mmCIF file of C-alpha atoms in Angstrom:
data_model
loop_
_atom_site.group_PDB
_atom_site.id
_atom_site.type_symbol
_atom_site.label_atom_id
_atom_site.label_comp_id
_atom_site.label_asym_id
_atom_site.label_seq_id
_atom_site.Cartn_x
_atom_site.Cartn_y
_atom_site.Cartn_z
ATOM 1 C CA MET P 1 -53.237 -55.665 88.960
ATOM 2 C CA PRO P 2 -53.670 -54.149 85.495
ATOM 3 C CA ASP P 3 -53.992 -50.394 85.071
ATOM 4 C CA TRP P 4 -57.666 -50.415 84.119
ATOM 5 C CA GLN P 5 -57.728 -46.675 83.568
ATOM 6 C CA GLU P 6 -54.948 -46.935 81.003
ATOM 7 C CA LEU P 7 -56.529 -49.983 79.384
ATOM 8 C CA VAL P 8 -59.876 -48.244 78.908
ATOM 9 C CA ARG P 9 -58.140 -45.094 77.696
ATOM 10 C CA LEU P 10 -56.297 -47.087 75.047
ATOM 11 C CA ARG P 11 -59.281 -49.149 73.940
ATOM 12 C CA LEU P 12 -61.637 -46.155 73.785
ATOM 13 C CA SER P 13 -59.119 -43.609 72.524
ATOM 14 C CA GLY P 14 -61.285 -42.800 69.500
ATOM 15 C CA LEU P 15 -64.288 -41.743 71.571
ATOM 16 C CA ALA P 16 -65.290 -38.485 69.917
ATOM 17 C CA LEU P 17 -66.481 -36.587 72.984
ATOM 18 C CA ASP P 18 -65.059 -33.457 74.553
ATOM 19 C CA SER P 19 -62.036 -34.174 76.733
ATOM 20 C CA ARG P 20 -63.808 -33.799 80.084
ATOM 21 C CA GLU P 21 -66.660 -36.061 79.108
ATOM 22 C CA LYS P 22 -64.248 -38.589 77.634
ATOM 23 C CA GLU P 23 -62.234 -38.654 80.859
ATOM 24 C CA GLU P 24 -65.424 -39.240 82.837
ATOM 25 C CA VAL P 25 -66.439 -42.190 80.654
ATOM 26 C CA HIS P 26 -62.925 -43.666 80.890
ATOM 27 C CA ALA P 27 -62.883 -43.289 84.678
ATOM 28 C CA GLU P 28 -66.333 -44.788 85.098
ATOM 29 C CA LEU P 29 -65.681 -47.834 82.936
ATOM 30 C CA ALA P 30 -62.260 -48.386 84.496
ATOM 31 C CA ALA P 31 -63.851 -48.331 87.963
ATOM 32 C CA HIS P 32 -66.374 -50.941 86.815
ATOM 33 C CA LEU P 33 -63.642 -53.239 85.465
ATOM 34 C CA GLU P 34 -61.551 -52.795 88.585
ATOM 35 C CA GLU P 35 -64.467 -53.764 90.783
ATOM 36 C CA ALA P 36 -65.296 -56.791 88.617
ATOM 37 C CA TYR P 37 -61.638 -57.898 88.762
ATOM 38 C CA GLU P 38 -61.532 -57.567 92.544
ATOM 39 C CA THR P 39 -64.733 -59.574 92.894
ATOM 40 C CA PHE P 40 -63.247 -62.397 90.809
ATOM 41 C CA CYS P 41 -60.061 -62.297 92.890
ATOM 42 C CA LYS P 42 -62.110 -62.502 96.097
ATOM 43 C CA LYS P 43 -63.868 -65.558 94.673
ATOM 44 C CA GLY P 44 -60.466 -67.250 94.550
ATOM 45 C CA LEU P 45 -59.661 -66.987 90.864
ATOM 46 C CA SER P 46 -56.023 -66.630 89.895
ATOM 47 C CA GLU P 47 -54.903 -63.215 88.637
ATOM 48 C CA LYS P 48 -54.875 -64.398 85.032
ATOM 49 C CA GLU P 49 -58.323 -65.963 85.296
ATOM 50 C CA ALA P 50 -59.686 -62.865 87.010
ATOM 51 C CA ILE P 51 -58.305 -60.658 84.230
ATOM 52 C CA ASP P 52 -59.744 -62.944 81.540
ATOM 53 C CA ARG P 53 -63.169 -62.999 83.166
ATOM 54 C CA THR P 54 -63.108 -59.233 83.604
ATOM 55 C CA MET P 55 -62.177 -58.715 79.971
ATOM 56 C CA GLU P 56 -65.197 -60.821 78.964
ATOM 57 C CA GLN P 57 -67.280 -57.810 80.017
ATOM 58 C CA VAL P 58 -66.488 -56.263 76.649
ATOM 59 C CA SER P 59 -66.256 -58.453 73.576
ATOM 60 C CA ASP P 60 -65.953 -55.643 71.040
ATOM 61 C CA TRP P 61 -64.457 -52.333 72.183
ATOM 62 C CA ARG P 62 -65.139 -50.622 68.874
ATOM 63 C CA ASP P 63 -68.790 -51.532 69.091
ATOM 64 C CA LEU P 64 -68.915 -50.260 72.676
ATOM 65 C CA GLN P 65 -67.265 -47.015 71.614
ATOM 66 C CA ALA P 66 -69.851 -46.534 68.862
ATOM 67 C CA LYS P 67 -72.734 -47.305 71.236
ATOM 68 C CA ILE P 68 -71.472 -44.872 73.879
ATOM 69 C CA LEU P 69 -71.074 -42.202 71.256
ATOM 70 C CA ILE P 70 -74.605 -42.707 69.946
ATOM 71 C CA ALA P 71 -75.988 -42.688 73.498
ATOM 72 C CA ARG P 72 -74.176 -39.490 74.468
ATOM 73 C CA ARG P 73 -74.283 -37.649 71.159
ATOM 74 C CA GLY P 74 -77.902 -36.699 71.694
ATOM 75 C CA ASP P 75 -76.724 -34.597 74.574
ATOM 76 C CA PHE P 76 -73.794 -33.248 72.589
ATOM 77 C CA MET P 77 -76.099 -32.099 69.780
ATOM 78 C CA ARG P 78 -78.522 -30.508 72.227
ATOM 79 C CA LYS P 79 -75.728 -28.680 74.018
ATOM 80 C CA ARG P 80 -74.209 -27.512 70.733
ATOM 81 C CA MET P 81 -77.611 -26.202 69.678
ATOM 82 C CA GLN P 82 -78.163 -24.315 72.950
ATOM 83 C CA GLN P 83 -74.610 -23.082 73.394
ATOM 84 C CA LEU P 84 -73.690 -22.105 69.844
ATOM 85 C CA TRP P 85 -76.337 -22.278 67.139
ATOM 86 C CA ILE P 86 -79.237 -20.576 68.927
ATOM 87 C CA PRO P 87 -77.164 -17.685 70.410
ATOM 88 C CA GLY P 88 -75.238 -17.347 67.138
ATOM 89 C CA PHE P 89 -78.288 -17.243 64.903
ATOM 90 C CA LEU P 90 -80.065 -14.823 67.248
ATOM 91 C CA ALA P 91 -77.058 -12.513 67.050
ATOM 92 C CA LEU P 92 -77.044 -12.854 63.263
ATOM 93 C CA ILE P 93 -80.778 -12.134 62.930
ATOM 94 C CA LEU P 94 -80.555 -9.168 65.285
ATOM 95 C CA SER P 95 -77.556 -7.600 63.549
ATOM 96 C CA THR P 96 -79.065 -8.113 60.085
ATOM 97 C CA ALA P 97 -82.480 -6.765 61.129
ATOM 98 C CA PHE P 98 -80.859 -3.723 62.724
ATOM 99 C CA LEU P 99 -78.779 -2.995 59.617
ATOM 100 C CA MET P 100 -81.807 -3.362 57.336
ATOM 101 C CA THR P 101 -83.865 -1.089 59.584
ATOM 102 C CA LEU P 102 -81.129 1.538 59.471
ATOM 103 C CA GLN P 103 -80.926 1.331 55.674
ATOM 104 C CA GLU P 104 -84.593 0.957 54.771
ATOM 105 C CA VAL P 105 -86.476 2.764 57.538
ATOM 106 C CA PHE P 106 -84.074 5.499 58.600
ATOM 107 C CA GLY P 107 -82.233 5.826 55.284
ATOM 108 C CA VAL P 108 -78.830 5.824 56.967
ATOM 109 C CA LYS P 109 -76.007 6.226 54.455
ATOM 110 C CA PRO P 110 -72.645 4.597 54.966
ATOM 111 C CA ARG P 111 -69.529 6.520 55.799
ATOM 112 C CA MET P 112 -66.943 6.021 53.061
ATOM 113 C CA VAL P 113 -63.257 5.664 53.782
ATOM 114 C CA GLY P 114 -60.851 5.690 50.844
ATOM 115 C CA ILE P 115 -61.550 6.294 47.180
ATOM 116 C CA GLY P 116 -62.127 4.228 44.044
ATOM 117 C CA GLN P 117 -62.322 0.433 44.122
ATOM 118 C CA GLY P 118 -60.841 0.255 47.582
ATOM 119 C CA THR P 119 -63.537 2.352 49.259
ATOM 120 C CA ILE P 120 -64.601 0.883 52.592
ATOM 121 C CA LEU P 121 -68.189 1.401 53.707
ATOM 122 C CA PHE P 122 -68.964 1.796 57.395
ATOM 123 C CA TYR P 123 -72.440 2.021 58.861
ATOM 124 C CA VAL P 124 -71.424 3.784 62.040
ATOM 125 C CA PRO P 125 -74.725 3.362 63.992
ATOM 126 C CA TRP P 126 -74.684 -0.350 63.112
ATOM 127 C CA LEU P 127 -71.099 -0.760 64.238
ATOM 128 C CA THR P 128 -71.928 1.086 67.453
ATOM 129 C CA ALA P 129 -74.723 -1.392 68.196
ATOM 130 C CA LEU P 130 -72.716 -4.525 67.337
ATOM 131 C CA PRO P 131 -70.918 -4.847 70.725
ATOM 132 C CA PHE P 132 -74.358 -5.300 72.313
ATOM 133 C CA VAL P 133 -75.137 -8.025 69.771
ATOM 134 C CA GLY P 134 -71.834 -9.690 70.675
ATOM 135 C CA VAL P 135 -72.747 -9.397 74.361
ATOM 136 C CA LEU P 136 -76.107 -11.043 73.684
ATOM 137 C CA GLY P 137 -74.584 -13.954 71.733
ATOM 138 C CA ALA P 138 -71.916 -14.613 74.348
ATOM 139 C CA TYR P 139 -74.303 -14.219 77.292
ATOM 140 C CA LEU P 140 -76.865 -16.666 75.869
ATOM 141 C CA SER P 141 -74.080 -19.138 75.207
ATOM 142 C CA LEU P 142 -72.737 -18.683 78.733
ATOM 143 C CA ARG P 143 -76.183 -19.242 80.246
ATOM 144 C CA ALA P 144 -76.473 -22.496 78.327
ATOM 145 C CA GLY P 145 -73.141 -23.579 79.838
ATOM 146 C CA GLY P 146 -70.941 -22.755 76.827
ATOM 147 C CA SER P 147 -67.169 -22.829 77.170
ATOM 148 C CA ARG P 148 -65.076 -19.688 76.594
ATOM 149 C CA SER P 149 -64.362 -20.582 72.988
ATOM 150 C CA THR P 150 -68.038 -21.372 72.304
ATOM 151 C CA MET P 151 -69.010 -18.022 73.810
ATOM 152 C CA MET P 152 -66.564 -16.247 71.527
ATOM 153 C CA PHE P 153 -67.853 -18.134 68.489
ATOM 154 C CA ALA P 154 -71.433 -17.253 69.396
ATOM 155 C CA SER P 155 -70.539 -13.558 69.775
ATOM 156 C CA VAL P 156 -68.759 -13.289 66.381
ATOM 157 C CA PHE P 157 -71.244 -15.586 64.631
ATOM 158 C CA PRO P 158 -72.681 -12.812 62.375
ATOM 159 C CA ALA P 159 -69.177 -12.015 61.067
ATOM 160 C CA LEU P 160 -68.387 -15.712 60.618
ATOM 161 C CA SER P 161 -71.581 -16.194 58.616
ATOM 162 C CA LEU P 162 -70.622 -13.284 56.393
ATOM 163 C CA SER P 163 -67.154 -14.809 55.944
ATOM 164 C CA ALA P 164 -68.752 -18.071 54.828
ATOM 165 C CA ALA P 165 -70.981 -16.188 52.372
ATOM 166 C CA PHE P 166 -67.922 -14.266 51.194
ATOM 167 C CA LEU P 167 -65.965 -17.467 50.571
ATOM 168 C CA LEU P 168 -68.912 -18.950 48.725
ATOM 169 C CA MET P 169 -69.396 -15.872 46.551
ATOM 170 C CA LEU P 170 -65.740 -15.640 45.589
ATOM 171 C CA PRO P 171 -65.570 -18.727 43.332
ATOM 172 C CA ILE P 172 -69.079 -18.046 41.996
ATOM 173 C CA GLY P 173 -67.974 -14.505 41.072
ATOM 174 C CA MET P 174 -64.877 -15.863 39.346
ATOM 175 C CA ILE P 175 -66.972 -18.287 37.295
ATOM 176 C CA ILE P 176 -69.352 -15.484 36.279
ATOM 177 C CA GLU P 177 -66.357 -13.346 35.263
ATOM 178 C CA GLN P 178 -65.118 -16.179 33.062
ATOM 179 C CA VAL P 179 -68.541 -16.782 31.495
ATOM 180 C CA THR P 180 -69.262 -13.108 30.789
ATOM 181 C CA LYS P 181 -65.652 -12.564 29.619
ATOM 182 C CA ASN P 182 -65.578 -9.502 31.796
ATOM 183 C CA ASP P 183 -61.850 -9.182 32.250
ATOM 184 C CA LEU P 184 -61.212 -7.181 35.361
ATOM 185 C CA SER P 185 -57.669 -6.526 36.441
ATOM 186 C CA PHE P 186 -56.353 -8.442 39.438
ATOM 187 C CA GLY P 187 -55.688 -5.187 41.257
ATOM 188 C CA VAL P 188 -59.315 -4.054 40.982
ATOM 189 C CA VAL P 189 -60.680 -7.404 42.168
ATOM 190 C CA ALA P 190 -58.179 -7.651 45.005
ATOM 191 C CA SER P 191 -58.777 -4.122 46.301
ATOM 192 C CA THR P 192 -62.587 -4.611 46.124
ATOM 193 C CA LEU P 193 -62.314 -7.867 48.022
ATOM 194 C CA LEU P 194 -60.034 -6.365 50.629
ATOM 195 C CA SER P 195 -62.220 -3.328 51.226
ATOM 196 C CA ASN P 196 -65.339 -5.485 51.511
ATOM 197 C CA TRP P 197 -63.528 -7.841 53.878
ATOM 198 C CA ILE P 198 -62.475 -4.952 56.111
ATOM 199 C CA GLY P 199 -65.862 -3.202 56.039
ATOM 200 C CA TRP P 200 -68.146 -6.223 56.434
ATOM 201 C CA ILE P 201 -66.090 -8.842 58.236
ATOM 202 C CA ALA P 202 -62.937 -7.649 59.985
ATOM 203 C CA VAL P 203 -64.242 -4.504 61.662
ATOM 204 C CA PRO P 204 -67.722 -5.874 62.572
ATOM 205 C CA GLY P 205 -66.052 -9.096 63.744
ATOM 206 C CA ALA P 206 -63.669 -7.162 66.015
ATOM 207 C CA VAL P 207 -66.529 -5.102 67.434
ATOM 208 C CA LEU P 208 -68.654 -8.210 68.065
ATOM 209 C CA LEU P 209 -65.689 -9.921 69.705
ATOM 210 C CA ALA P 210 -65.256 -6.925 71.999
ATOM 211 C CA GLY P 211 -68.834 -7.532 73.196
ATOM 212 C CA GLY P 212 -68.057 -11.211 73.768
ATOM 213 C CA LEU P 213 -64.918 -10.362 75.722
ATOM 214 C CA VAL P 214 -66.894 -8.018 77.976
ATOM 215 C CA VAL P 215 -69.214 -10.916 78.901
ATOM 216 C CA GLN P 216 -66.255 -13.187 79.523
ATOM 217 C CA LEU P 217 -64.604 -10.537 81.691
ATOM 218 C CA PHE P 218 -67.651 -9.876 83.862
ATOM 219 C CA PHE P 219 -69.449 -13.226 83.929
ATOM 220 C CA GLY P 220 -66.877 -15.801 82.810
ATOM 221 C CA ARG P 221 -65.011 -15.775 86.114
ATOM 222 C CA THR P 222 -68.207 -16.120 88.155
ATOM 223 C CA SER P 223 -69.229 -19.057 85.995
ATOM 224 C CA SER P 224 -65.863 -20.813 86.426
ATOM 225 C CA SER P 225 -65.953 -20.496 90.203
ATOM 226 C CA ARG P 226 -69.581 -21.721 90.238
ATOM 227 C CA ASP P 227 -68.612 -24.766 88.155
ATOM 228 C CA ALA P 228 -65.745 -25.524 90.533
ATOM 229 C CA THR P 229 -68.078 -25.338 93.540
ATOM 230 C CA ILE P 230 -70.619 -27.654 91.938
ATOM 231 C CA SER P 231 -67.918 -30.147 91.016
ATOM 232 C CA GLY P 232 -66.545 -30.050 94.564
ATOM 233 C CA GLU P 233 -69.957 -30.640 96.087
ATOM 234 C CA THR P 234 -70.707 -33.693 93.985
ATOM 235 C CA THR P 235 -67.265 -35.207 94.470
ATOM 236 C CA HIS P 236 -67.346 -35.037 98.241
ATOM 237 C CA ALA P 237 -71.045 -35.809 98.639
ATOM 238 C CA MET M 1 -85.774 -64.951 69.456
ATOM 239 C CA ILE M 2 -86.430 -61.980 71.707
ATOM 240 C CA GLY M 3 -86.433 -58.752 69.721
ATOM 241 C CA SER M 4 -84.167 -55.830 70.600
ATOM 242 C CA GLY M 5 -87.177 -53.673 71.528
ATOM 243 C CA ILE M 6 -88.338 -56.169 74.161
ATOM 244 C CA LYS M 7 -84.791 -56.630 75.442
ATOM 245 C CA ARG M 8 -84.346 -52.877 75.778
ATOM 246 C CA GLY M 9 -87.712 -52.569 77.496
ATOM 247 C CA THR M 10 -86.898 -55.234 80.088
ATOM 248 C CA ALA M 11 -83.448 -53.771 80.681
ATOM 249 C CA GLU M 12 -84.831 -50.288 81.248
ATOM 250 C CA LEU M 13 -87.492 -51.640 83.563
ATOM 251 C CA ALA M 14 -84.854 -53.544 85.531
ATOM 252 C CA VAL M 15 -82.621 -50.485 85.936
ATOM 253 C CA LEU M 16 -85.464 -48.152 86.908
ATOM 254 C CA SER M 17 -86.906 -50.694 89.359
ATOM 255 C CA VAL M 18 -83.591 -51.270 91.135
ATOM 256 C CA LEU M 19 -82.819 -47.554 91.306
ATOM 257 C CA GLN M 20 -86.204 -47.019 92.928
ATOM 258 C CA ASP M 21 -84.659 -48.395 96.136
ATOM 259 C CA GLY M 22 -81.832 -45.847 96.118
ATOM 260 C CA PRO M 23 -78.833 -44.540 94.157
ATOM 261 C CA LEU M 24 -76.243 -47.046 92.920
ATOM 262 C CA HIS M 25 -73.110 -46.999 90.792
ATOM 263 C CA GLY M 26 -72.914 -49.031 87.590
ATOM 264 C CA TYR M 27 -71.203 -52.156 88.898
ATOM 265 C CA GLU M 28 -73.423 -52.399 91.964
ATOM 266 C CA LEU M 29 -76.499 -51.827 89.821
ATOM 267 C CA ALA M 30 -75.564 -54.743 87.528
ATOM 268 C CA ARG M 31 -74.847 -56.945 90.566
ATOM 269 C CA ARG M 32 -78.185 -56.136 92.225
ATOM 270 C CA ILE M 33 -80.120 -56.893 89.034
ATOM 271 C CA GLU M 34 -78.325 -60.221 88.707
ATOM 272 C CA GLN M 35 -78.975 -61.090 92.368
ATOM 273 C CA GLN M 36 -82.625 -60.036 92.398
ATOM 274 C CA THR M 37 -83.400 -61.986 89.205
ATOM 275 C CA ASN M 38 -81.441 -65.053 90.375
ATOM 276 C CA GLY M 39 -79.043 -64.592 87.489
ATOM 277 C CA ALA M 40 -81.763 -64.454 84.814
ATOM 278 C CA LEU M 41 -80.770 -60.926 83.878
ATOM 279 C CA ARG M 42 -77.079 -60.194 83.545
ATOM 280 C CA PHE M 43 -75.523 -56.962 82.375
ATOM 281 C CA THR M 44 -72.003 -56.795 81.081
ATOM 282 C CA LEU M 45 -70.239 -53.460 81.035
ATOM 283 C CA ALA M 46 -70.782 -53.268 77.258
ATOM 284 C CA ALA M 47 -74.532 -53.634 77.658
ATOM 285 C CA LEU M 48 -74.962 -51.544 80.780
ATOM 286 C CA TYR M 49 -73.249 -48.214 80.144
ATOM 287 C CA PRO M 50 -74.638 -47.323 76.703
ATOM 288 C CA MET M 51 -78.076 -47.949 78.228
ATOM 289 C CA LEU M 52 -77.355 -45.868 81.333
ATOM 290 C CA TYR M 53 -76.078 -43.008 79.175
ATOM 291 C CA ARG M 54 -79.161 -43.219 76.972
ATOM 292 C CA MET M 55 -81.442 -43.212 79.995
ATOM 293 C CA GLU M 56 -79.546 -40.224 81.339
ATOM 294 C CA GLN M 57 -80.181 -38.449 78.043
ATOM 295 C CA GLN M 58 -83.869 -39.133 78.441
ATOM 296 C CA ARG M 59 -83.541 -37.672 81.943
ATOM 297 C CA TRP M 60 -84.941 -40.753 83.635
ATOM 298 C CA ILE M 61 -81.782 -41.114 85.733
ATOM 299 C CA ARG M 62 -79.027 -38.738 86.802
ATOM 300 C CA GLY M 63 -75.408 -39.612 87.446
ATOM 301 C CA THR M 64 -73.159 -37.744 89.889
ATOM 302 C CA TRP M 65 -69.619 -38.446 91.057
ATOM 303 C CA GLU M 66 -69.405 -39.477 94.665
ATOM 304 C CA THR M 67 -66.599 -40.681 96.890
ATOM 305 C CA SER M 68 -67.276 -43.933 98.701
ATOM 306 C CA GLY M 69 -66.087 -44.875 102.194
ATOM 307 C CA ASN M 70 -62.854 -46.397 100.868
ATOM 308 C CA GLY M 71 -62.021 -43.159 99.028
ATOM 309 C CA ARG M 72 -62.956 -44.432 95.567
ATOM 310 C CA LYS M 73 -64.751 -42.190 93.153
ATOM 311 C CA ARG M 74 -67.844 -43.721 91.630
ATOM 312 C CA ARG M 75 -70.545 -42.321 89.403
ATOM 313 C CA CYS M 76 -73.814 -42.943 91.208
ATOM 314 C CA TYR M 77 -77.120 -43.040 89.369
ATOM 315 C CA ARG M 78 -80.387 -42.024 90.912
ATOM 316 C CA LEU M 79 -83.930 -41.949 89.639
ATOM 317 C CA THR M 80 -85.223 -38.525 88.566
ATOM 318 C CA PRO M 81 -88.869 -37.425 88.914
ATOM 319 C CA ALA M 82 -89.213 -38.143 85.152
ATOM 320 C CA GLY M 83 -87.823 -41.647 85.741
ATOM 321 C CA LYS M 84 -90.286 -42.285 88.565
ATOM 322 C CA LYS M 85 -93.084 -41.131 86.282
ATOM 323 C CA LYS M 86 -91.870 -43.473 83.546
ATOM 324 C CA LEU M 87 -91.603 -46.472 85.877
ATOM 325 C CA SER M 88 -95.273 -46.933 86.857
ATOM 326 C CA PRO M 89 -96.743 -47.222 83.320
ATOM 327 C CA LEU M 90 -93.765 -49.393 82.311
ATOM 328 C CA GLN M 91 -94.443 -51.770 85.229
ATOM 329 C CA ARG M 92 -98.146 -51.900 84.310
ATOM 330 C CA GLU M 93 -97.396 -52.637 80.643
ATOM 331 C CA TRP M 94 -94.999 -55.466 81.492
ATOM 332 C CA ALA M 95 -97.344 -56.938 84.097
ATOM 333 C CA GLU M 96 -100.111 -56.968 81.498
ATOM 334 C CA LEU M 97 -97.826 -58.613 78.953
ATOM 335 C CA PHE M 98 -96.771 -61.335 81.398
ATOM 336 C CA ARG M 99 -100.401 -61.988 82.444
ATOM 337 C CA ALA M 100 -101.369 -62.302 78.785
ATOM 338 C CA LEU M 101 -98.475 -64.683 78.081
ATOM 339 C CA ARG M 102 -99.345 -66.781 81.140
ATOM 340 C CA ARG M 103 -102.984 -67.070 79.995
ATOM 341 C CA LEU M 104 -101.817 -67.988 76.532
ATOM 342 C CA THR M 105 -99.399 -70.677 77.679
ATOM 343 C CA LYS M 106 -102.006 -72.166 80.080
ATOM 344 C CA VAL M 107 -104.462 -72.424 77.188
ATOM 345 C CA ALA M 108 -101.788 -73.940 74.995
ATOM 346 C CA HIS M 109 -100.962 -76.584 77.625
ATOM 347 C CA ALA M 110 -104.599 -77.366 78.472
#
């Protein structure tokens, strides 16, 4: 008898789903083929005929792969939205709103570390609040069933967004420098970039991540054991 | 030629109607549909699973892994409350369509 599991795995190897979901699809389709094959054998067909008839179930594996992906992607997009984008954007909005409130309403001034071009600005009250923002991002992701890595991404999302903005501004800044013929020395540009990176991305990112790790430490384990129980219940039902 | 919308509609109706009697795994579901329609409706694996996954997305059915008597793991599909709700208007619509077609063909043959 052919190894249907292996056959399906090979034919649908390009199925772009997460590994667990992909395994489930492979197992389910393999079980279907196996059952069809056994039915043909019971009807008295030779092994070769039974295999041929079973294989007629799928005329185009690529087409099947595409159809499965389309059918399941709706769920993938919804999960991604609930587990990453919504918690991440909420964390971003909250951290930005809190920083703006500190600056505009309370007139909080940054603490400066270093001198000259390399001065790093720290808004201490903002940094103090960021672990809670990280906790919120990770917790919302966890509640939506997010994996550990998704939880971590959701918690550091504000810092990641700033990194993206930073990367976008860098080439734009270089073009402006060229156009305005404002020749700044490499050292000045590099030290400014580094200080901004430390003050706005590295340190806030680390603080946000600390919040995410707290959630993982306290709730992550409970969630894993709950998932295991659920899986056990359905398997032996 | 029967359009894809009609085909999809009949296929969904067939799956929901058969699952109304109880949970079934994919192969058994296809077999029951074939038996109950005297072979008029046949689902290959390639036609069945994308549809089941789509119907699961729409939350009309729910699939769970279960172990059968012979120790085999199978993903069994059952009708959800949303699926039950979907089934009645779908049955009415199709009954109306078939009545209308029957009237039309009787007139045509008269």
